CSV table of C-alpha atoms and ligand atoms in Angstrom, one decimal:
chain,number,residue,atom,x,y,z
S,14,UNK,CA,-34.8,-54.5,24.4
S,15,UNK,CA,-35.4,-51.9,22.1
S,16,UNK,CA,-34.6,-48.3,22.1
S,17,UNK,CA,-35.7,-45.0,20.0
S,18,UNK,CA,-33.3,-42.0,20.1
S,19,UNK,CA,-34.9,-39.4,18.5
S,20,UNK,CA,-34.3,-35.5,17.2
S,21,UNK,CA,-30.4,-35.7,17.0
S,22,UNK,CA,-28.2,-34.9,14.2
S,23,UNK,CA,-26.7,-38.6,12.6
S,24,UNK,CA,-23.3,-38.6,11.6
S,25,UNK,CA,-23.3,-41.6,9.8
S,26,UNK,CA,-19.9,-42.7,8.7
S,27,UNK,CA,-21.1,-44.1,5.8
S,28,UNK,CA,-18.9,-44.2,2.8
S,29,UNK,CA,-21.2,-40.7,1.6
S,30,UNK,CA,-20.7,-38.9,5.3
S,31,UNK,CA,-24.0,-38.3,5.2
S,32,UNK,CA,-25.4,-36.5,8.0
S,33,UNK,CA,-28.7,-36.6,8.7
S,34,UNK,CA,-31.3,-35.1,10.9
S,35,UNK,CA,-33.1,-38.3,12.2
S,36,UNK,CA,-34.4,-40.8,14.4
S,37,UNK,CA,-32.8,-44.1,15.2
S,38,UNK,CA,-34.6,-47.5,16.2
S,39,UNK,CA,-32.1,-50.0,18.0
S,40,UNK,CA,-33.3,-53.5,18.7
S,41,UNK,CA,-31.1,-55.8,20.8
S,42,UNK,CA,-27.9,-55.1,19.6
S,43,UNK,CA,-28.8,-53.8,16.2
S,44,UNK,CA,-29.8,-50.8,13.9
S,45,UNK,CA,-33.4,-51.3,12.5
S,46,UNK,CA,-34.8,-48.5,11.0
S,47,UNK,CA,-33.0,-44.9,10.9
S,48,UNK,CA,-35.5,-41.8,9.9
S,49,UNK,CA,-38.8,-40.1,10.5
S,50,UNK,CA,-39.8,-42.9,13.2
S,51,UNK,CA,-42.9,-41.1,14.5
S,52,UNK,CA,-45.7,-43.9,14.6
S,53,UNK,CA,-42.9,-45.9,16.5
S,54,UNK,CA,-42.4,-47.0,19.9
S,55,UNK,CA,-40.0,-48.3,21.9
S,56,UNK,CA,-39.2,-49.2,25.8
S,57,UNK,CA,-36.1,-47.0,26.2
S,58,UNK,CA,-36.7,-43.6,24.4
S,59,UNK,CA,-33.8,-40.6,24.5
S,60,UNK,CA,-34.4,-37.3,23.0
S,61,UNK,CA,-31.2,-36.2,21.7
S,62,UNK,CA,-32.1,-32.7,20.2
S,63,UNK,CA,-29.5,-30.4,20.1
S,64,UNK,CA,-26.9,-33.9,20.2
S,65,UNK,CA,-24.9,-35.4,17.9
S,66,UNK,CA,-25.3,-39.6,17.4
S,67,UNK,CA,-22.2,-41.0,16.0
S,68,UNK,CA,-21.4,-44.4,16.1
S,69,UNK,CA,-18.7,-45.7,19.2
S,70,UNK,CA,-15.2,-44.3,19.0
S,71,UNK,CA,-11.9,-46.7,18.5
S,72,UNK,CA,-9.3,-46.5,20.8
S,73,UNK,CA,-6.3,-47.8,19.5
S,74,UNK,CA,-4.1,-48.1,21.8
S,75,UNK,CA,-4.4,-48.2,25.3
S,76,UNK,CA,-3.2,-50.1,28.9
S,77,UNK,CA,-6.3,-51.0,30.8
S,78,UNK,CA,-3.8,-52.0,33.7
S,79,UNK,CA,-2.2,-48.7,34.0
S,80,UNK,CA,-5.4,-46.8,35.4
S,81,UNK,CA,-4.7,-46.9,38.9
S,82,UNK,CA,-1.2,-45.1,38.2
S,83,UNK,CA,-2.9,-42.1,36.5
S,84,UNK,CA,-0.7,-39.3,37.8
S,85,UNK,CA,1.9,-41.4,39.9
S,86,UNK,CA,4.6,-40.7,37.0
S,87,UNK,CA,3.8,-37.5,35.3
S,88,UNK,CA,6.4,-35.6,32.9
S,89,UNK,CA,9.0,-38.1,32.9
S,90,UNK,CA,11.1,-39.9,30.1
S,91,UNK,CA,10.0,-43.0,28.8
S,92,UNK,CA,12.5,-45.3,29.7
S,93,UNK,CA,12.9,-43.5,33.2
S,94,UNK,CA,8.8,-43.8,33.7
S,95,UNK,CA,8.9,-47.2,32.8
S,96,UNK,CA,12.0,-48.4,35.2
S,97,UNK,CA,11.1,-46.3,37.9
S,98,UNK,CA,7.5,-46.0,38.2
S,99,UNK,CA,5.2,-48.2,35.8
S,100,UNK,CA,7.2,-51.8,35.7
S,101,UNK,CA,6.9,-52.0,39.7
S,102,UNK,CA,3.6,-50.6,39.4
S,103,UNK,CA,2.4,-53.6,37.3
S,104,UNK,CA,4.5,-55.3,39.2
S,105,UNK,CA,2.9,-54.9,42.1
S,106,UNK,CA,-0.8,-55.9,40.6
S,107,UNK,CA,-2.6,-59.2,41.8
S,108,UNK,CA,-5.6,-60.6,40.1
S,109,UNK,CA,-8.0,-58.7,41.9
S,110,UNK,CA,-6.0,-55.0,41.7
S,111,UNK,CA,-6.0,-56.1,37.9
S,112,UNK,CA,-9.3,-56.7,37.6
S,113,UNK,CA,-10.6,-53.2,38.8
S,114,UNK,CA,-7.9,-51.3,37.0
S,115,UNK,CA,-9.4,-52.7,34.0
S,116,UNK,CA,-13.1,-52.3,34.8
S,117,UNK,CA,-12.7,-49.0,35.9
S,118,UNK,CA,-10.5,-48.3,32.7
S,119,UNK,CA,-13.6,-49.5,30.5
S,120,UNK,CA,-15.9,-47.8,32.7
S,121,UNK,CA,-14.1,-44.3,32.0
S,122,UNK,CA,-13.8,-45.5,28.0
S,123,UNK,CA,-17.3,-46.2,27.7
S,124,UNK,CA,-18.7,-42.7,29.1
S,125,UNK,CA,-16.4,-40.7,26.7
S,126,UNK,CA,-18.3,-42.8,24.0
S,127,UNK,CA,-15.3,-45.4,23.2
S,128,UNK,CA,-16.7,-49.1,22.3
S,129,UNK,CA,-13.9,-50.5,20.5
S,130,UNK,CA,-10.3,-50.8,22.3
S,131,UNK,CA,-6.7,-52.0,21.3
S,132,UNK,CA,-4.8,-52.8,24.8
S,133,UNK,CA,-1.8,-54.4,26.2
S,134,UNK,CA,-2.2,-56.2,29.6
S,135,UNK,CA,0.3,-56.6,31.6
S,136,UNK,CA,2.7,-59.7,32.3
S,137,UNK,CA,0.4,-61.5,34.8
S,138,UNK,CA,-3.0,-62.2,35.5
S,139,UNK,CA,-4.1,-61.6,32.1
S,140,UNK,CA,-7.5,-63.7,32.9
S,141,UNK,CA,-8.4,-61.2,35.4
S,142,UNK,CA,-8.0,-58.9,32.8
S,143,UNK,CA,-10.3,-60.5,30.3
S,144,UNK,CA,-12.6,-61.2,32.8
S,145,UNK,CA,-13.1,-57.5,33.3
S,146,UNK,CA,-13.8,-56.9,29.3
S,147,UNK,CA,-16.4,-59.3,29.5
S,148,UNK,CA,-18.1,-57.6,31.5
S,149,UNK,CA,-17.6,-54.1,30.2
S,150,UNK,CA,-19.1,-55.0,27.1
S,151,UNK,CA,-16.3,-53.4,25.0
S,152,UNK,CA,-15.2,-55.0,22.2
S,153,UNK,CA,-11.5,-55.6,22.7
S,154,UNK,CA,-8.3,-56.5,20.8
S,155,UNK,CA,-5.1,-57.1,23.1
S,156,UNK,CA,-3.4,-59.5,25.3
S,157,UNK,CA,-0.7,-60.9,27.9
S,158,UNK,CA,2.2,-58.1,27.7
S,159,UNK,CA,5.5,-60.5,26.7
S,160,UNK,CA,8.6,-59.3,27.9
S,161,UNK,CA,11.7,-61.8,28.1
S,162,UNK,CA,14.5,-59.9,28.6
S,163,UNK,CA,15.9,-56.1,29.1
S,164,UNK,CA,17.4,-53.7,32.0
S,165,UNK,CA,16.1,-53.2,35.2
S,166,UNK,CA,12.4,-54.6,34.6
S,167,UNK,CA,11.3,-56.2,37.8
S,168,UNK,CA,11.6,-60.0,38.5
S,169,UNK,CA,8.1,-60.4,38.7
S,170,UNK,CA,7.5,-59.1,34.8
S,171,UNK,CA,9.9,-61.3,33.0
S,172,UNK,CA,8.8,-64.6,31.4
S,173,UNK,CA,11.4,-67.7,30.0
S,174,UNK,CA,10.8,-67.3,26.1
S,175,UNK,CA,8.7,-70.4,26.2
S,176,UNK,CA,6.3,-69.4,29.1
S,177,UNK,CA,5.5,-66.0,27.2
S,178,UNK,CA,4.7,-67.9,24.3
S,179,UNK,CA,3.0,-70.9,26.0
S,180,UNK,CA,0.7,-68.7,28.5
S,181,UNK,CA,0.0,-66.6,25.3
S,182,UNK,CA,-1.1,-69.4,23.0
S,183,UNK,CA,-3.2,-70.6,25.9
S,184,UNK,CA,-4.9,-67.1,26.4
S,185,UNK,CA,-5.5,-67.1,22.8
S,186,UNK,CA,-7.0,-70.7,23.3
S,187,UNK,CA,-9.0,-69.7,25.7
S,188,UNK,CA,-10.9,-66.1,24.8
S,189,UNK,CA,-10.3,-65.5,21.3
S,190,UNK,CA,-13.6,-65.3,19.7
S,191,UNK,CA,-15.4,-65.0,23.1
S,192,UNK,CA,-19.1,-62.8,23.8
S,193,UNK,CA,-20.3,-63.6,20.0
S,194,UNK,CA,-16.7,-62.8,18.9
S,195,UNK,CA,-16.4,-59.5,20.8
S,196,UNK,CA,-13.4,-60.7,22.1
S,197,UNK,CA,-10.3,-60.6,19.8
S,198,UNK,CA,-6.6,-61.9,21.1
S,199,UNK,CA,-3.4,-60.4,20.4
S,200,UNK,CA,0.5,-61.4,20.9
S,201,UNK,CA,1.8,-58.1,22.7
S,202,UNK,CA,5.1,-58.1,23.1
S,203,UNK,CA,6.1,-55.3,24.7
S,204,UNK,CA,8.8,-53.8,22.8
S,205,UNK,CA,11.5,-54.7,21.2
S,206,UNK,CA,13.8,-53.2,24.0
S,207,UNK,CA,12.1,-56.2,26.3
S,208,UNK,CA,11.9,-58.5,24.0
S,209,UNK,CA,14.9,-61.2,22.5
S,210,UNK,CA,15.0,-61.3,19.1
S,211,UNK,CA,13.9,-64.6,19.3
S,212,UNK,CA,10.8,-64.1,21.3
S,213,UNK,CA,10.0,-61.4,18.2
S,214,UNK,CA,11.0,-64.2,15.7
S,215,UNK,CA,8.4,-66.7,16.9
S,216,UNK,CA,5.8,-64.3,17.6
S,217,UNK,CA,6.0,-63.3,14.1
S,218,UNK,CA,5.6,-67.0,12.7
S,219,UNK,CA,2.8,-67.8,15.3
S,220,UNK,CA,1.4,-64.9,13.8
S,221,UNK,CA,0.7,-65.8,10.7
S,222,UNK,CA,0.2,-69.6,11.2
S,223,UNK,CA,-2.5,-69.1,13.9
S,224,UNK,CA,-3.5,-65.7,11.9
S,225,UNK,CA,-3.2,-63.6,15.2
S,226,UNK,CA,-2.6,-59.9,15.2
S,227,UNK,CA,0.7,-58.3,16.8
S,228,UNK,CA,0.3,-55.3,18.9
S,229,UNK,CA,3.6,-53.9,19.9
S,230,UNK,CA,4.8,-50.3,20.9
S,231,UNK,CA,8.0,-49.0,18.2
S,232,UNK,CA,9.5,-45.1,17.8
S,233,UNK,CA,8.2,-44.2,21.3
S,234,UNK,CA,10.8,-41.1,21.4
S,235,UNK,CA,14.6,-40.6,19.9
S,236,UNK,CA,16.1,-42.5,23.2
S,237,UNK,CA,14.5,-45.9,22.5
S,238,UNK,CA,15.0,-45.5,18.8
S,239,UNK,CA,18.8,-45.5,20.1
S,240,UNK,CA,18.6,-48.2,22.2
S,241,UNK,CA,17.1,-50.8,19.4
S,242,UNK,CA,19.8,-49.3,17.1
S,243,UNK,CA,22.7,-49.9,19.5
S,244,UNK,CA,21.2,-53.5,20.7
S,245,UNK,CA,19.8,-54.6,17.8
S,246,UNK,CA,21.9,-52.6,14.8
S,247,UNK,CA,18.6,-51.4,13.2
S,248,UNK,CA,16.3,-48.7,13.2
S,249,UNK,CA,12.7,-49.1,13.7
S,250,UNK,CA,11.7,-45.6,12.3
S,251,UNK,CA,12.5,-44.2,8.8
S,252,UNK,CA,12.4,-40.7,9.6
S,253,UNK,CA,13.9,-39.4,12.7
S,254,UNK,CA,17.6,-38.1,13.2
D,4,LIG,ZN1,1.5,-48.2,25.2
C-alpha cells in the first residue's frame, strides 16, 4: 500500500520545526521520501493544497469507556459526578457495551487526527476493551482501572487487593507489546481516594520490577486534594491553598 499526499504545507516536528511546502510518499506503514515527488506514483493519492500535514496528535489522557455517558453528567463536582453518575455508569457496562464505547471512542479520536492515546479502562472487562484498540489501530497506553477501596463506589467496581493486582499482571501478560508493539500496558489505579495505600505500595514496586508505567488521576480539584489530606495526612499537590 502506498500513498502520495501532495501540495500541503509539512509541519514537521523535527527538532528544527521546519515547515515545509511538500509532498509526502508513505509506503506501508512508513515515511519514504518527503519533497518535490513529481515523477512518483502511488495507489492512494490526496491533494492536500491549502492543508496542513502534521504528524498524529497524543492524547494523554482519556477514558475510552466513558463515551456512551457523554452528557449524562454535565456541570457537576467531581466526587458528586463520579458517585452519582459515572461509577454506576461503568458499572453497568458488560463486555459488549464496553467494547463499542471504546471503538466508537477511537473512532471519534482518529477523525480529529489523534493516533496516540493514554486511557484508563474501567474495573471490568478490560479484554473487551483491548480488543477494541486492536482494531482501531491506535497506539495505546492504559489498562484495567484498580480501585480497592473508598465511599459509595458500586459493588460491582471494587476488587480484593490481590484480584486488582493479579487480573492486572495478567492483562499486562497478555497484550503488552501486542500489534508490533502498538499496544503498551499500564497499572491504572484509579486514585488514591480508591485506592488502599497498600494497593498504591505494590503497584509502585511492580512498577519498577516489571518496568510498567503508572497512569493515575492526582489534584483533580481542591475537594479531593482534601480528602487524600484528611485520609491519607498528605498532600498530593505543592501549590494549591
Ligand atoms: Zn480521568
Amino acid at each position: 500500500m502506498s500513498t502520495i499526499i501532495r501540495n500541503g504545507t509539512l509541519v514537521t516536528m523535527n527538532s528544527r520545526r521546519d515547515i515545509l511546502r511538500a509532498d509526502i510518499l508513505i509506503e506501508g506503514d512508513r515515511i519514504k521520501e518527503i519533497g518535490e515527488l513529481k515523477g512518483y506514483k502511488a495507489r492512494q493519492e490526496i491533494d492536500a493544497a491549502g492543508m496542513l500535514v502534521i504528524p498524529g496528535l497524543i492524547q494523554a489522557h482519556v477514558h475510552l469507556c466513558q463515551t456512551l455517558f457523554r452528557g449524562a453528567a454535565d456541570d457537576m463536582e467531581l466526587l458528586d459526578w463520579l458517585k452519582q453518575r459515572i461509577w454506576p455508569l461503568e458499572a453497568a457496562h458488560d463486555e459488549e457495551s464496553l467494547y463499542y464505547s471504546a471503538l466508537l471512542a477511537s473512532a471519534e479520536l482518529i477523525s480529529g487526527a489523534t493516533t496516540s492515546i493514554i486511557d484508563m479502562g474501567t474495573v471490568r472487562h478490560t479484554n473487551s476493551l483491548f480488543e477494541a484498540v486492536k482494531q482501531s489501530g491506535l497506539r495505546y497506553l492504559g489498562g484495567k482501572c484498580m480501585m480497592d477501596c473508598g465511599d459509595e463506589v458500586p459493588e460491582k467496581l471494587i476488587d480484593s487487593r490481590e484480584k486488582s493486582l493479579q487480573e492486572s499482571m495478567d492483562l499486562f501478560e497478555r497484550w503488552n507489546g501486542q500489534e508490533q508493539g502498538r499496544i503498551h500496558y499500564a497499572f491504572c489505579p484509579r486514585f488514591a481516594v480508591s485506592c488502599s495505600e497498600e494497593l498504591l505500595r505494590e503497584v509502585s514496586q511492580l512498577s519498577e520490577k516489571f518496568k510498567i508505567p503508572v497512569h493515575s488521576h492526582a489534584s483533580e480539584n481542591r475537594g479531593e486534594i482534601r480528602i487524600v489530606e484528611k485520609e491519607r495526612g498528605l498532600r498530593n499537590d505543592v501549590t494549591a491553598k
